[in-house]
Coordinates of C-alpha atoms and ligand atoms in Angstrom, one line a residue:
X1 CA 121.0 123.7 108.0
X2 CA 119.0 121.0 109.6
X3 CA 115.8 121.5 111.6
X4 CA 114.2 118.7 113.5
X5 CA 110.4 119.0 113.8
X6 CA 107.7 120.6 111.7
X7 CA 105.3 122.1 114.3
X8 CA 104.9 125.8 115.0
X9 CA 108.7 126.0 115.7
X10 CA 110.2 124.2 112.8
X11 CA 107.9 125.8 110.2
X12 CA 108.6 129.3 111.3
X13 CA 112.4 128.6 111.5
X14 CA 112.3 127.2 108.0
X15 CA 110.5 130.2 106.7
X16 CA 112.9 132.6 108.2
X17 CA 116.0 130.7 107.1
X18 CA 114.7 130.4 103.6
X19 CA 114.3 134.2 103.5
X20 CA 118.1 134.3 103.9
X21 CA 118.6 132.0 101.0
X22 CA 120.0 129.2 103.1
X23 CA 119.7 125.6 102.2
X24 CA 117.6 123.9 104.8
X25 CA 116.2 120.4 105.4
X26 CA 113.5 119.7 108.0
X27 CA 113.1 116.2 109.3
X28 CA 109.7 115.4 110.7
X29 CA 108.6 112.0 112.2
X30 CA 104.9 112.6 111.4
X31 CA 103.4 112.3 108.0
X32 CA 102.4 115.9 107.8
X33 CA 103.1 119.3 109.5
X34 CA 101.5 120.4 112.7
X35 CA 103.4 118.9 115.6
X36 CA 101.2 119.0 118.6
X37 CA 98.2 119.6 116.4
X38 CA 99.0 116.7 114.1
X39 CA 99.4 114.2 116.9
X40 CA 96.8 115.2 119.5
X41 CA 93.5 114.6 117.7
X42 CA 91.5 113.3 120.8
X43 CA 87.9 114.5 121.1
X44 CA 87.8 118.0 122.7
X45 CA 91.4 119.0 121.9
X46 CA 91.7 122.8 121.5
X47 CA 94.1 125.6 122.6
X48 CA 93.8 127.4 125.9
X49 CA 95.4 130.6 124.7
X50 CA 92.9 132.7 122.6
X51 CA 93.2 131.7 118.9
X52 CA 94.0 135.3 117.9
X53 CA 97.1 135.2 120.1
X54 CA 98.0 131.6 119.6
X55 CA 99.1 132.1 116.0
X56 CA 102.0 133.6 114.1
X57 CA 102.4 137.4 113.9
X58 CA 105.2 137.6 111.2
X59 CA 103.0 138.2 108.2
X60 CA 100.2 140.8 108.1
X61 CA 98.9 139.1 105.0
X62 CA 98.6 135.8 106.8
X63 CA 96.8 137.5 109.7
X64 CA 94.4 139.1 107.4
X65 CA 93.5 136.1 105.3
X66 CA 93.0 133.6 108.1
X67 CA 89.6 133.4 109.9
X68 CA 89.6 132.0 113.4
X69 CA 86.0 130.8 114.1
X70 CA 86.1 130.4 117.9
X71 CA 87.7 132.1 120.9
X72 CA 89.7 128.9 121.4
X73 CA 90.1 127.0 118.2
X74 CA 89.7 123.2 118.1
X75 CA 92.5 120.9 117.0
X76 CA 91.3 120.5 113.3
X77 CA 91.2 124.2 112.8
X78 CA 94.7 124.8 114.2
X79 CA 96.0 121.9 112.1
X80 CA 94.4 123.4 109.0
X81 CA 96.0 126.8 109.9
X82 CA 99.5 125.2 110.1
X83 CA 98.8 123.4 106.8
X84 CA 97.7 126.7 105.3
X85 CA 100.9 128.4 106.5
X86 CA 103.0 125.6 105.0
X87 CA 101.4 125.9 101.6
X88 CA 101.1 129.7 101.6
X89 CA 104.9 130.0 102.1
X90 CA 105.7 126.9 100.0
X91 CA 107.5 125.2 102.8
X92 CA 106.6 121.6 102.0
X93 CA 109.4 120.8 99.5
X94 CA 112.1 121.3 102.2
X95 CA 110.4 118.9 104.7
X96 CA 111.2 115.3 104.8
X97 CA 108.2 113.6 106.5
X98 CA 108.0 110.1 108.1
X99 CA 111.7 110.5 109.2
X100 CA 112.9 110.4 112.7
X101 CA 116.3 111.9 113.6
X102 CA 118.0 109.3 115.7
X103 CA 121.4 110.9 116.3
X104 CA 123.2 114.2 116.0
X105 CA 127.0 114.1 116.2
X106 CA 129.3 117.1 116.0
X107 CA 132.4 116.7 113.9
X108 CA 134.8 119.3 115.3
X109 CA 137.4 118.9 112.5
X110 CA 134.8 119.8 109.9
X111 CA 132.7 122.0 112.2
X112 CA 129.5 120.4 111.1
X113 CA 126.8 118.1 112.5
X114 CA 126.2 114.6 111.2
X115 CA 122.4 114.1 111.3
X116 CA 121.3 110.4 111.1
X117 CA 117.8 109.2 110.6
X118 CA 115.8 106.0 111.2
X119 CA 115.9 105.6 107.4
X120 CA 119.6 105.0 107.6
X121 CA 120.6 108.3 106.0
X122 CA 123.3 110.6 107.3
X123 CA 123.6 114.2 106.2
X124 CA 125.9 117.0 107.3
X125 CA 124.8 120.4 108.4
X126 CA 126.7 123.4 109.7
X127 CA 123.9 124.4 112.1
X128 CA 121.1 122.4 113.7
X129 CA 117.9 123.7 115.2
X130 CA 116.0 121.4 117.5
X131 CA 112.3 122.2 117.1
X132 CA 111.2 118.9 118.6
X133 CA 108.6 120.3 121.0
X134 CA 108.2 120.4 124.8
X135 CA 105.2 118.1 124.8
X136 CA 105.9 115.8 121.9
X137 CA 107.3 112.7 123.6
X138 CA 104.2 110.8 124.8
X139 CA 104.6 108.9 128.0
X140 CA 104.0 105.2 127.2
X141 CA 101.3 103.4 129.3
X142 CA 103.4 101.8 132.1
X143 CA 100.9 99.1 133.0
X144 CA 101.8 95.4 132.7
X145 CA 99.4 93.2 130.8
X146 CA 98.5 95.9 128.2
X147 CA 99.1 93.4 125.3
X148 CA 96.5 91.0 126.8
X149 CA 93.7 93.6 126.6
X150 CA 90.9 92.4 124.2
X151 CA 89.5 95.8 123.6
X152 CA 91.0 98.9 121.9
X153 CA 93.4 101.2 123.6
X154 CA 94.6 104.7 122.6
X155 CA 97.1 107.3 123.9
X156 CA 95.5 110.7 123.4
X157 CA 98.7 112.0 121.9
X158 CA 98.5 109.4 119.2
X159 CA 94.8 109.5 118.5
X160 CA 93.9 108.0 115.1
X161 CA 93.3 110.6 112.4
X162 CA 90.1 108.8 111.3
X163 CA 88.7 109.1 114.8
X164 CA 87.3 106.4 117.1
X165 CA 83.6 105.4 117.3
X166 CA 82.8 105.2 121.0
X167 CA 79.1 104.8 120.6
X168 CA 77.8 102.0 122.9
X169 CA 81.2 101.4 124.4
X170 CA 82.4 101.2 128.0
X171 CA 85.3 103.6 128.1
X172 CA 88.0 104.0 130.8
X173 CA 90.1 107.2 130.9
X174 CA 93.3 107.1 132.8
X175 CA 94.5 110.6 133.9
X176 CA 92.9 113.9 134.9
X177 CA 95.3 116.5 133.4
X178 CA 94.4 119.1 130.7
X179 CA 93.9 116.4 128.1
X180 CA 91.4 114.2 130.0
X181 CA 89.6 117.3 131.2
X182 CA 89.0 118.4 127.6
X183 CA 88.2 114.9 126.4
X184 CA 85.8 113.6 129.1
X185 CA 82.8 115.8 128.2
X186 CA 83.1 114.8 124.6
X187 CA 83.7 111.1 125.3
X188 CA 80.8 111.0 127.7
X189 CA 78.5 112.2 124.9
X190 CA 79.2 109.1 122.9
X191 CA 80.0 106.3 125.3
X192 CA 77.6 104.1 127.2
X193 CA 79.6 104.3 130.3
X194 CA 82.8 106.2 131.3
X195 CA 85.0 105.5 134.2
X196 CA 87.7 108.1 134.9
X197 CA 90.7 106.7 136.8
X198 CA 92.0 109.6 138.9
X199 CA 95.3 109.7 140.8
X200 CA 95.5 113.5 141.4
X201 CA 92.7 116.1 140.8
X202 CA 93.5 119.3 139.0
X203 CA 92.2 122.8 139.0
X204 CA 90.3 123.8 135.9
X205 CA 88.9 127.1 134.8
X206 CA 85.8 127.5 132.5
X207 CA 86.9 128.2 128.9
X208 CA 83.8 130.3 128.1
X209 CA 84.5 129.4 124.5
X210 CA 82.3 131.1 121.9
X211 CA 82.2 131.7 118.2
X212 CA 84.3 134.7 117.1
X213 CA 82.3 137.1 115.1
X214 CA 84.1 138.4 112.0
X215 CA 83.6 142.0 113.1
X216 CA 85.6 141.2 116.3
X217 CA 88.3 139.4 114.4
X218 CA 88.6 142.3 112.0
X219 CA 89.1 144.7 114.9
X220 CA 91.7 142.5 116.5
X221 CA 93.7 142.3 113.2
X222 CA 93.5 146.0 112.8
X223 CA 95.2 146.6 116.1
X224 CA 97.4 143.6 115.9
X225 CA 100.9 145.1 116.1
X226 CA 100.1 146.8 119.5
X227 CA 98.3 143.7 120.8
X228 CA 101.3 141.5 119.9
X229 CA 103.9 143.9 121.4
X230 CA 101.8 143.8 124.6
X231 CA 101.9 140.0 124.6
X232 CA 105.6 139.9 123.9
X233 CA 106.3 142.2 126.9
X234 CA 103.9 140.4 129.3
X235 CA 104.8 137.6 131.6
X236 CA 102.7 134.9 129.9
X237 CA 102.8 136.0 126.3
X238 CA 99.2 137.2 126.3
X239 CA 98.0 140.8 125.9
X240 CA 96.4 141.1 129.3
X241 CA 97.2 144.0 131.7
X242 CA 99.3 142.7 134.6
X243 CA 97.7 142.7 138.1
X244 CA 98.5 145.6 140.4
X245 CA 97.2 144.6 143.7
X246 CA 98.3 141.9 146.2
X247 CA 95.5 139.4 147.2
X248 CA 95.9 140.2 150.9
X249 CA 95.9 143.9 150.4
X250 CA 92.2 143.9 149.6
X251 CA 89.2 143.0 151.6
X252 CA 87.8 139.4 151.4
X253 CA 84.7 140.8 149.7
X254 CA 86.8 142.6 147.0
X255 CA 89.0 139.6 146.5
X256 CA 85.9 137.4 145.9
X257 CA 84.5 140.0 143.5
X258 CA 87.8 139.9 141.5
X259 CA 88.0 136.1 141.4
X260 CA 84.3 135.9 140.4
X261 CA 84.9 138.4 137.6
X262 CA 87.9 136.2 136.4
X263 CA 85.8 133.1 136.6
X264 CA 83.1 134.6 134.5
X265 CA 85.6 135.8 131.9
X266 CA 87.1 132.3 131.9
X267 CA 90.3 131.1 130.5
X268 CA 93.6 129.8 131.9
X269 CA 94.4 133.2 133.6
X270 CA 90.9 133.5 135.1
X271 CA 92.3 133.6 138.7
X272 CA 96.0 133.9 138.3
X273 CA 95.9 137.3 136.7
X274 CA 93.8 138.8 139.6
X275 CA 96.7 139.5 142.0
X276 CA 100.4 140.1 141.9
X277 CA 101.3 137.5 144.6
X278 CA 99.3 134.5 143.2
X279 CA 102.5 132.5 142.4
X280 CA 104.7 133.8 145.2
X281 CA 102.7 134.0 148.5
X282 CA 101.2 130.8 149.9
X283 CA 98.5 132.7 151.8
X284 CA 97.5 134.6 148.6
X285 CA 97.5 131.4 146.6
X286 CA 95.3 129.7 149.3
X287 CA 92.6 132.3 148.7
X288 CA 92.4 131.4 145.0
X289 CA 92.5 127.6 145.8
X290 CA 89.6 128.0 148.2
X291 CA 87.6 129.9 145.6
X292 CA 88.3 127.2 142.9
X293 CA 87.4 124.4 145.3
X294 CA 84.2 126.1 146.2
X295 CA 83.3 126.3 142.5
X296 CA 83.9 122.5 142.2
X297 CA 81.6 121.9 145.1
X298 CA 78.9 124.0 143.5
X299 CA 79.3 122.3 140.1
X300 CA 79.3 118.7 141.2
X301 CA 76.1 117.5 142.8
X302 CA 77.4 114.4 144.6
X303 CA 79.4 115.8 147.6
X304 CA 81.6 112.8 147.8
X305 CA 82.6 113.0 144.2
X306 CA 83.0 116.8 144.5
X307 CA 85.4 116.4 147.4
X308 CA 87.4 113.8 145.4
X309 CA 87.7 116.3 142.6
X310 CA 89.1 119.0 144.8
X311 CA 92.8 119.5 144.3
X312 CA 95.2 120.2 147.2
X313 CA 98.3 121.6 145.5
X314 CA 99.0 125.3 145.2
X315 CA 96.9 126.5 142.3
X316 CA 98.9 127.2 139.1
X317 CA 102.0 125.2 140.2
X318 CA 100.7 122.4 138.0
X319 CA 99.4 123.6 134.6
X320 CA 95.9 125.0 135.2
X321 CA 93.4 123.2 133.0
X322 CA 90.7 124.9 131.0
X323 CA 87.4 123.1 130.3
X324 CA 84.0 123.1 128.8
X325 CA 81.7 121.3 131.2
X326 CA 84.3 119.0 132.8
X327 CA 83.0 119.0 136.4
X328 CA 79.4 119.0 135.3
X329 CA 80.0 115.8 133.4
X330 CA 80.3 113.9 136.7
X331 CA 76.6 114.7 137.3
X332 CA 75.7 112.3 134.5
X333 CA 74.6 108.8 135.7
X334 CA 76.9 106.9 133.2
X335 CA 80.1 108.7 134.4
X336 CA 82.0 107.5 137.4
X337 CA 85.1 108.7 139.1
X338 CA 87.5 106.0 140.3
X339 CA 90.2 106.8 142.8
X340 CA 93.5 105.2 141.8
X341 CA 95.5 107.2 144.5
X342 CA 94.4 104.8 147.3
X343 CA 94.1 101.8 145.0
X344 CA 96.6 102.2 142.1
X345 CA 96.2 100.5 138.8
X346 CA 98.1 97.3 139.0
X347 CA 97.6 95.7 135.6
X348 CA 95.7 95.7 132.4
X349 CA 93.7 92.5 132.1
X350 CA 92.1 91.0 129.0
X351 CA 88.8 92.5 130.2
X352 CA 89.9 95.9 131.5
X353 CA 91.8 97.5 134.3
X354 CA 92.7 96.0 137.7
X355 CA 93.4 97.9 140.8
X356 CA 93.8 96.6 144.4
X357 CA 90.1 97.3 144.8
X358 CA 88.9 95.2 141.9
X359 CA 88.6 94.8 138.2
X360 CA 86.9 97.3 135.8
X361 CA 85.5 95.8 132.6
X362 CA 86.1 98.1 129.6
X363 CA 85.8 98.0 125.8
X364 CA 88.1 101.0 125.2
X365 CA 91.0 102.3 127.3
X366 CA 92.1 105.9 126.8
X367 CA 95.5 106.9 128.3
X368 CA 95.6 110.6 128.9
X369 CA 98.8 110.2 130.9
X370 CA 100.9 113.0 129.5
X371 CA 104.4 113.5 128.2
X372 CA 108.1 113.2 129.1
X373 CA 108.0 117.0 128.9
X374 CA 110.6 119.6 128.0
X375 CA 113.6 117.3 127.7
X376 CA 112.0 114.1 126.5
X377 CA 112.2 114.7 122.8
X378 CA 115.6 116.2 123.0
X379 CA 117.1 113.3 124.9
X380 CA 115.4 110.8 122.7
X381 CA 118.0 111.8 120.1
X382 CA 121.6 110.6 120.7
X383 CA 123.2 114.1 120.7
X384 CA 127.0 114.2 121.0
X385 CA 128.9 117.5 121.1
X386 CA 132.5 118.5 121.0
X387 CA 134.7 115.6 122.4
X388 CA 131.9 113.2 121.7
X389 CA 130.2 113.9 125.0
X390 CA 126.5 112.9 125.0
X391 CA 124.0 115.5 126.0
X392 CA 122.3 112.9 128.2
X393 CA 125.5 112.7 130.3
X394 CA 125.7 116.5 130.7
X395 CA 122.0 116.6 131.7
X396 CA 122.1 113.5 134.0
X397 CA 121.2 115.8 137.0
X398 CA 118.8 117.9 135.0
X399 CA 119.0 120.1 131.9
X400 CA 121.6 122.8 131.7
X401 CA 121.5 125.5 129.0
X402 CA 122.4 129.1 128.3
X403 CA 119.2 131.1 127.7
X404 CA 117.3 127.8 127.0
X405 CA 118.8 128.3 123.5
X406 CA 122.2 126.7 123.5
X407 CA 124.3 124.2 125.5
X408 CA 128.0 124.5 126.3
X409 CA 130.0 121.8 124.5
X410 CA 127.5 121.7 121.6
X411 CA 128.5 124.3 119.0
X412 CA 126.1 125.5 116.4
X413 CA 123.2 123.7 118.0
X414 CA 120.1 125.7 118.9
X415 CA 116.9 124.7 120.8
X416 CA 113.6 126.4 120.3
X417 CA 111.9 126.9 123.7
X418 CA 114.5 124.7 125.4
X419 CA 114.7 124.2 129.1
X420 CA 115.7 127.4 130.9
X421 CA 113.5 129.6 128.7
X422 CA 109.8 130.6 129.4
X423 CA 108.5 127.9 127.0
X424 CA 105.5 126.1 128.6
X425 CA 104.8 129.0 131.0
X426 CA 104.1 131.2 128.0
X427 CA 101.9 131.5 125.0
X428 CA 104.3 129.3 123.1
X429 CA 103.9 130.8 119.7
X430 CA 105.1 134.2 121.0
X431 CA 108.1 132.4 122.5
X432 CA 108.7 130.4 119.4
X433 CA 108.9 133.5 117.2
X434 CA 111.2 135.2 119.6
X435 CA 113.6 132.2 119.7
X436 CA 113.6 131.7 115.9
X437 CA 114.2 135.4 115.3
X438 CA 117.1 135.4 117.8
X439 CA 118.7 132.4 116.1
X440 CA 118.3 134.1 112.7
X441 CA 119.9 137.3 114.0
X442 CA 122.7 135.3 115.5
X443 CA 123.4 133.6 112.1
X444 CA 123.3 137.0 110.4
X445 CA 125.9 138.3 112.9
X446 CA 128.2 135.3 112.3
X447 CA 128.0 135.5 108.6
X448 CA 128.5 139.3 108.4
X449 CA 131.8 138.7 110.3
X450 CA 132.9 135.7 108.3
X451 CA 132.4 133.4 111.3
X452 CA 130.8 130.1 111.3
X453 CA 130.8 128.8 114.9
X454 CA 129.1 129.8 118.1
X455 CA 129.1 128.0 121.4
X456 CA 127.8 128.9 124.9
X457 CA 130.6 129.2 127.4
X458 CA 130.4 126.9 130.5
X459 CA 130.6 129.9 132.8
X460 CA 127.7 131.7 131.1
X461 CA 125.7 128.5 131.2
X462 CA 126.4 128.0 134.9
X463 CA 125.3 131.6 135.7
X464 CA 122.1 131.1 133.6
X465 CA 121.2 127.8 135.3
X466 CA 121.7 129.5 138.7
X467 CA 119.6 132.5 137.7
X468 CA 116.8 130.3 136.4
X469 CA 116.9 128.3 139.7
X470 CA 116.9 131.4 141.8
X471 CA 113.9 132.9 139.9
X472 CA 111.9 129.6 140.3
X473 CA 112.9 129.5 144.0
X474 CA 111.1 132.8 144.6
X475 CA 107.8 131.2 143.4
X476 CA 105.6 128.3 144.6
X477 CA 106.2 126.4 141.3
X478 CA 108.9 124.0 142.4
X479 CA 106.8 122.8 145.3
X480 CA 104.4 120.8 143.2
X481 CA 105.1 117.3 141.9
X482 CA 104.5 118.4 138.3
X483 CA 105.8 117.6 134.9
X484 CA 107.5 121.0 135.1
X485 CA 109.9 119.3 137.5
X486 CA 109.9 115.9 135.8
X487 CA 107.9 114.3 138.6
X488 CA 105.7 112.4 136.2
X489 CA 108.5 110.3 134.8
X490 CA 110.0 107.8 137.2
X491 CA 113.8 108.4 137.6
X492 CA 113.8 111.8 135.9
X493 CA 115.9 114.3 137.9
X494 CA 113.7 116.8 139.8
X495 CA 114.6 120.2 138.5
X496 CA 112.2 123.0 137.8
X497 CA 112.9 123.5 134.0
X498 CA 111.2 126.6 132.7
X499 CA 112.3 130.3 133.2
X500 CA 109.8 131.9 135.5
X501 CA 110.8 135.6 135.1
X502 CA 108.2 136.2 132.3
X503 CA 108.4 136.5 128.5
X504 CA 109.1 140.3 128.5
X505 CA 112.0 140.1 131.0
X506 CA 113.4 137.1 129.3
X507 CA 113.3 138.8 125.9
X508 CA 115.2 141.8 127.4
X509 CA 117.8 139.4 128.8
X510 CA 118.3 137.8 125.4
X511 CA 118.5 141.2 123.7
X512 CA 121.1 142.4 126.2
X513 CA 123.3 139.3 125.4
X514 CA 123.2 140.4 121.7
X515 CA 123.9 144.1 122.5
X516 CA 126.9 143.1 124.5
X517 CA 128.4 141.3 121.5
X518 CA 126.9 137.8 122.2
X519 CA 128.1 137.9 125.8
X520 CA 128.6 134.4 127.2
X521 CA 129.1 132.9 123.8
X522 CA 132.4 132.0 122.1
X523 CA 132.4 132.9 118.4
X524 CA 134.8 131.5 115.9
X525 CA 135.7 130.8 112.3
X526 CA 136.4 127.5 110.7
X527 CA 140.0 127.4 111.6
X528 CA 139.9 128.8 115.1
Ligands
FAD1 P1 105.6 120.4 118.5 O1 104.3 121.0 118.0 O2 105.5 119.4 119.6 O3 106.3 119.8 117.2 C1 107.5 119.1 117.3 C2 107.6 118.2 116.1 O4 108.9 117.6 116.2 C3 106.6 117.0 116.2 O5 105.8 117.0 115.0 C4 107.4 115.8 116.3 O6 106.9 114.7 115.6 C5 108.8 116.2 115.7 N1 109.9 115.5 116.3 C6 110.3 115.4 117.6 N2 111.4 114.6 117.7 C7 111.7 114.3 116.4 C8 112.8 113.5 115.9 N3 113.7 113.0 116.7 N4 112.8 113.3 114.6 C9 111.9 113.9 113.7 N5 110.8 114.6 114.2 C10 110.8 114.8 115.5 N6 100.7 125.9 124.0 C11 100.2 127.1 124.1 O7 100.9 128.1 124.2 N7 98.8 127.3 124.1 C12 98.0 126.3 123.9 O8 96.8 126.5 123.9 C13 98.5 124.9 123.9 N8 97.7 123.9 123.8 C14 98.2 122.6 123.8 C15 97.4 121.5 123.7 C16 97.9 120.2 123.7 C17 97.0 119.1 123.5 C18 99.3 120.0 123.8 C19 99.8 118.6 123.9 C20 100.1 121.1 123.9 C21 99.6 122.4 123.9 N9 100.4 123.5 123.9 C22 99.9 124.8 123.9 C23 101.9 123.4 123.8 C24 102.3 123.1 122.3 O9 103.1 122.0 122.3 C25 103.0 124.3 121.7 O10 102.1 125.5 121.8 C26 103.4 124.2 120.2 O11 102.5 123.6 119.4 C27 104.8 123.6 120.2 O12 105.2 123.7 118.8 P2 106.7 123.1 118.5 O13 106.8 123.1 117.0 O14 107.7 123.7 119.3 O15 106.6 121.6 119.0
N01_2 O1 99.2 115.3 130.8 P1 99.4 115.5 132.4 P2 98.2 116.0 129.8 N1 98.4 106.0 136.9 O2 100.8 115.1 132.7 C1 97.9 110.7 135.2 C2 99.3 120.6 127.5 N2 97.9 120.5 127.1 O3 98.3 115.3 128.5 O4 99.0 113.8 138.3 C3 97.4 106.8 137.1 O5 99.1 116.9 132.8 C4 98.4 111.9 136.0 O6 98.2 111.7 137.4 P3 99.3 112.4 138.4 C5 99.3 121.3 128.9 O7 100.5 122.1 129.0 C6 97.1 121.6 127.0 O8 96.8 116.0 130.4 O9 100.6 112.0 137.9 N3 97.4 108.0 136.6 C7 97.6 113.0 135.4 O10 96.4 113.1 135.9 C8 99.3 120.2 129.8 O11 99.7 120.4 131.1 C9 95.8 121.4 126.7 O12 98.9 111.8 139.7 C10 98.5 108.4 135.9 C11 97.5 112.6 133.9 O13 97.7 111.2 133.9 C12 100.2 119.2 129.1 O14 99.9 119.4 127.7 C13 95.2 120.2 126.5 C14 99.5 107.6 135.7 C15 98.5 113.2 133.0 O15 98.3 114.6 133.0 C16 100.1 117.7 129.5 O16 98.7 117.5 129.7 C17 96.0 119.1 126.7 C18 99.5 106.3 136.2 N4 100.5 105.4 136.1 C19 97.4 119.2 127.0 N5 100.5 108.2 134.9 C20 94.9 122.6 126.6 O17 93.9 122.7 127.2 C21 100.0 109.4 134.6 N6 98.7 109.5 135.2 C22 95.4 123.7 125.8

């Protein structure tokens, strides 16, 4: 078995497969485990799902012996957790670090995959699991002249492990997504001057982060099985009771009270979990947008800056950000918002950034410009299935999969949180465990029947793609120019990629496929 990637997905998959006595090799580009939490070391990086939920549930002993110190753990703590898991379950010997998988070619005669790496090695594997991450292929800075810049530049998703000393520096941050929103308050603490180059403003909810007392953690661990079951059956993979009321069915005063309560609780679902029609009814969504914009106007003293920070898209249709003091940071004299919507960045010069409006002199450039999300890391590998057909060709008009787990024409190849599954719309660790468990059960099923091949049928895949599209079409999601639809990558096909039906419903759909004898899959033995 081959697994590509050693983040939350690859590590858990390895652990489960090992439990079956299978021989497994994991290939990881990085020098250590951690995936997202290995690469994204920028100041302020932390999770936006509560730490006690953004972790594995498979081992009660692991749960009991790990101490989360904050409501939302910071990157170093999450990385330490994943390193701890790796060592506790002795996973390291099966992981080959510093190795990028460059191609995966299926050999139909042998019914195996040929896995080639950038080290020039090729190995064969009967089954392959792509645990490459939805947000792991960093978008390269697209600005001409970057090589001429005399200062230092960094992509937040490749932040140096030793950190960057920003004391006394003039720093430019390009981007105002989740990453920049976390990083700005931290960078502004150190730098002499910060200029934030904003093309599109985003909604951000207060994190209300706080230390996690051990008594609270102990209580959570005691009731963990029920808490996790609730998360698994929920829409977003978090143990929060779903809303019951529609926004327009309550009075404006009641609506306001509920939004305010959410805002005070904080977190990514602060407003979205208030009402049932948040993601489906434009008028309901507008009430939450208005509330969020009003908060920005209260938090930012300069009314011109506040207005520039007010987003216009349907709230939630681009990933809602979570912050600690983001908007308030613009009240500091040494922090400036620069509009690059009306005057886009044209070039990087030796001294800084140039826009049509002028040149900005900088010592350090920070690119918080995001990722080629969901399909980027998959298509970076030259994947060829039965008949030698490249995956890139099959996905030329957007990704097509069955359950977000498998692709027709690519036998014995599994994706963890692939396009067409809840993936980035969920607490990803919940989704990762579900996918890895499903894959393991599937392999057990094959082995118990003396079979060794499974492939999604083209018809089942067509039906699934249609179903995912229909579900998304009932929501406001596809209307935003977001990375969910590939809008942040020039030339990428515009298709809404995740499954919007919710984690609980998705899990049932996957289970039904199994109950019906792997409906929609073609199963076979070596000779068939
Ligand atoms: P990753 O963690 O991305 O790991 C994939 C690994 O595969 C990487 O280490 C990569 O180097 C390796 N790889 C990729 N391609 C190759 C190749 N060809 N050859 C060899 N190795 C390869 N999700 C949440 O649910 N809650 C959060 O709070 C949250 N916070 C986030 C914060 C940040 C800053 C970012 C960027 C993402 C966040 N996410 C969050 C999403 C996060 O990516 C997932 O939660 C989770 O970490 C994904 O784990 P993974 O193992 O699937 O992928
Ligand atoms: O990336 P993004 P991110 N010129 O794509 C701008 C997860 N995450 O790294 O919107 C000027 O969201 C771009 O502008 P625009 C989370 O899922 C979670 O911030 O394209 N600007 C945008 O403002 C998140 O959604 C956390 O107009 C350019 C920004 O760069 C996902 O990762 C923390 C530009 C990119 O925003 C990605 O977040 C961090 C250009 N040429 C990440 N190109 C948590 O809080 C891009 N931009 C848990």
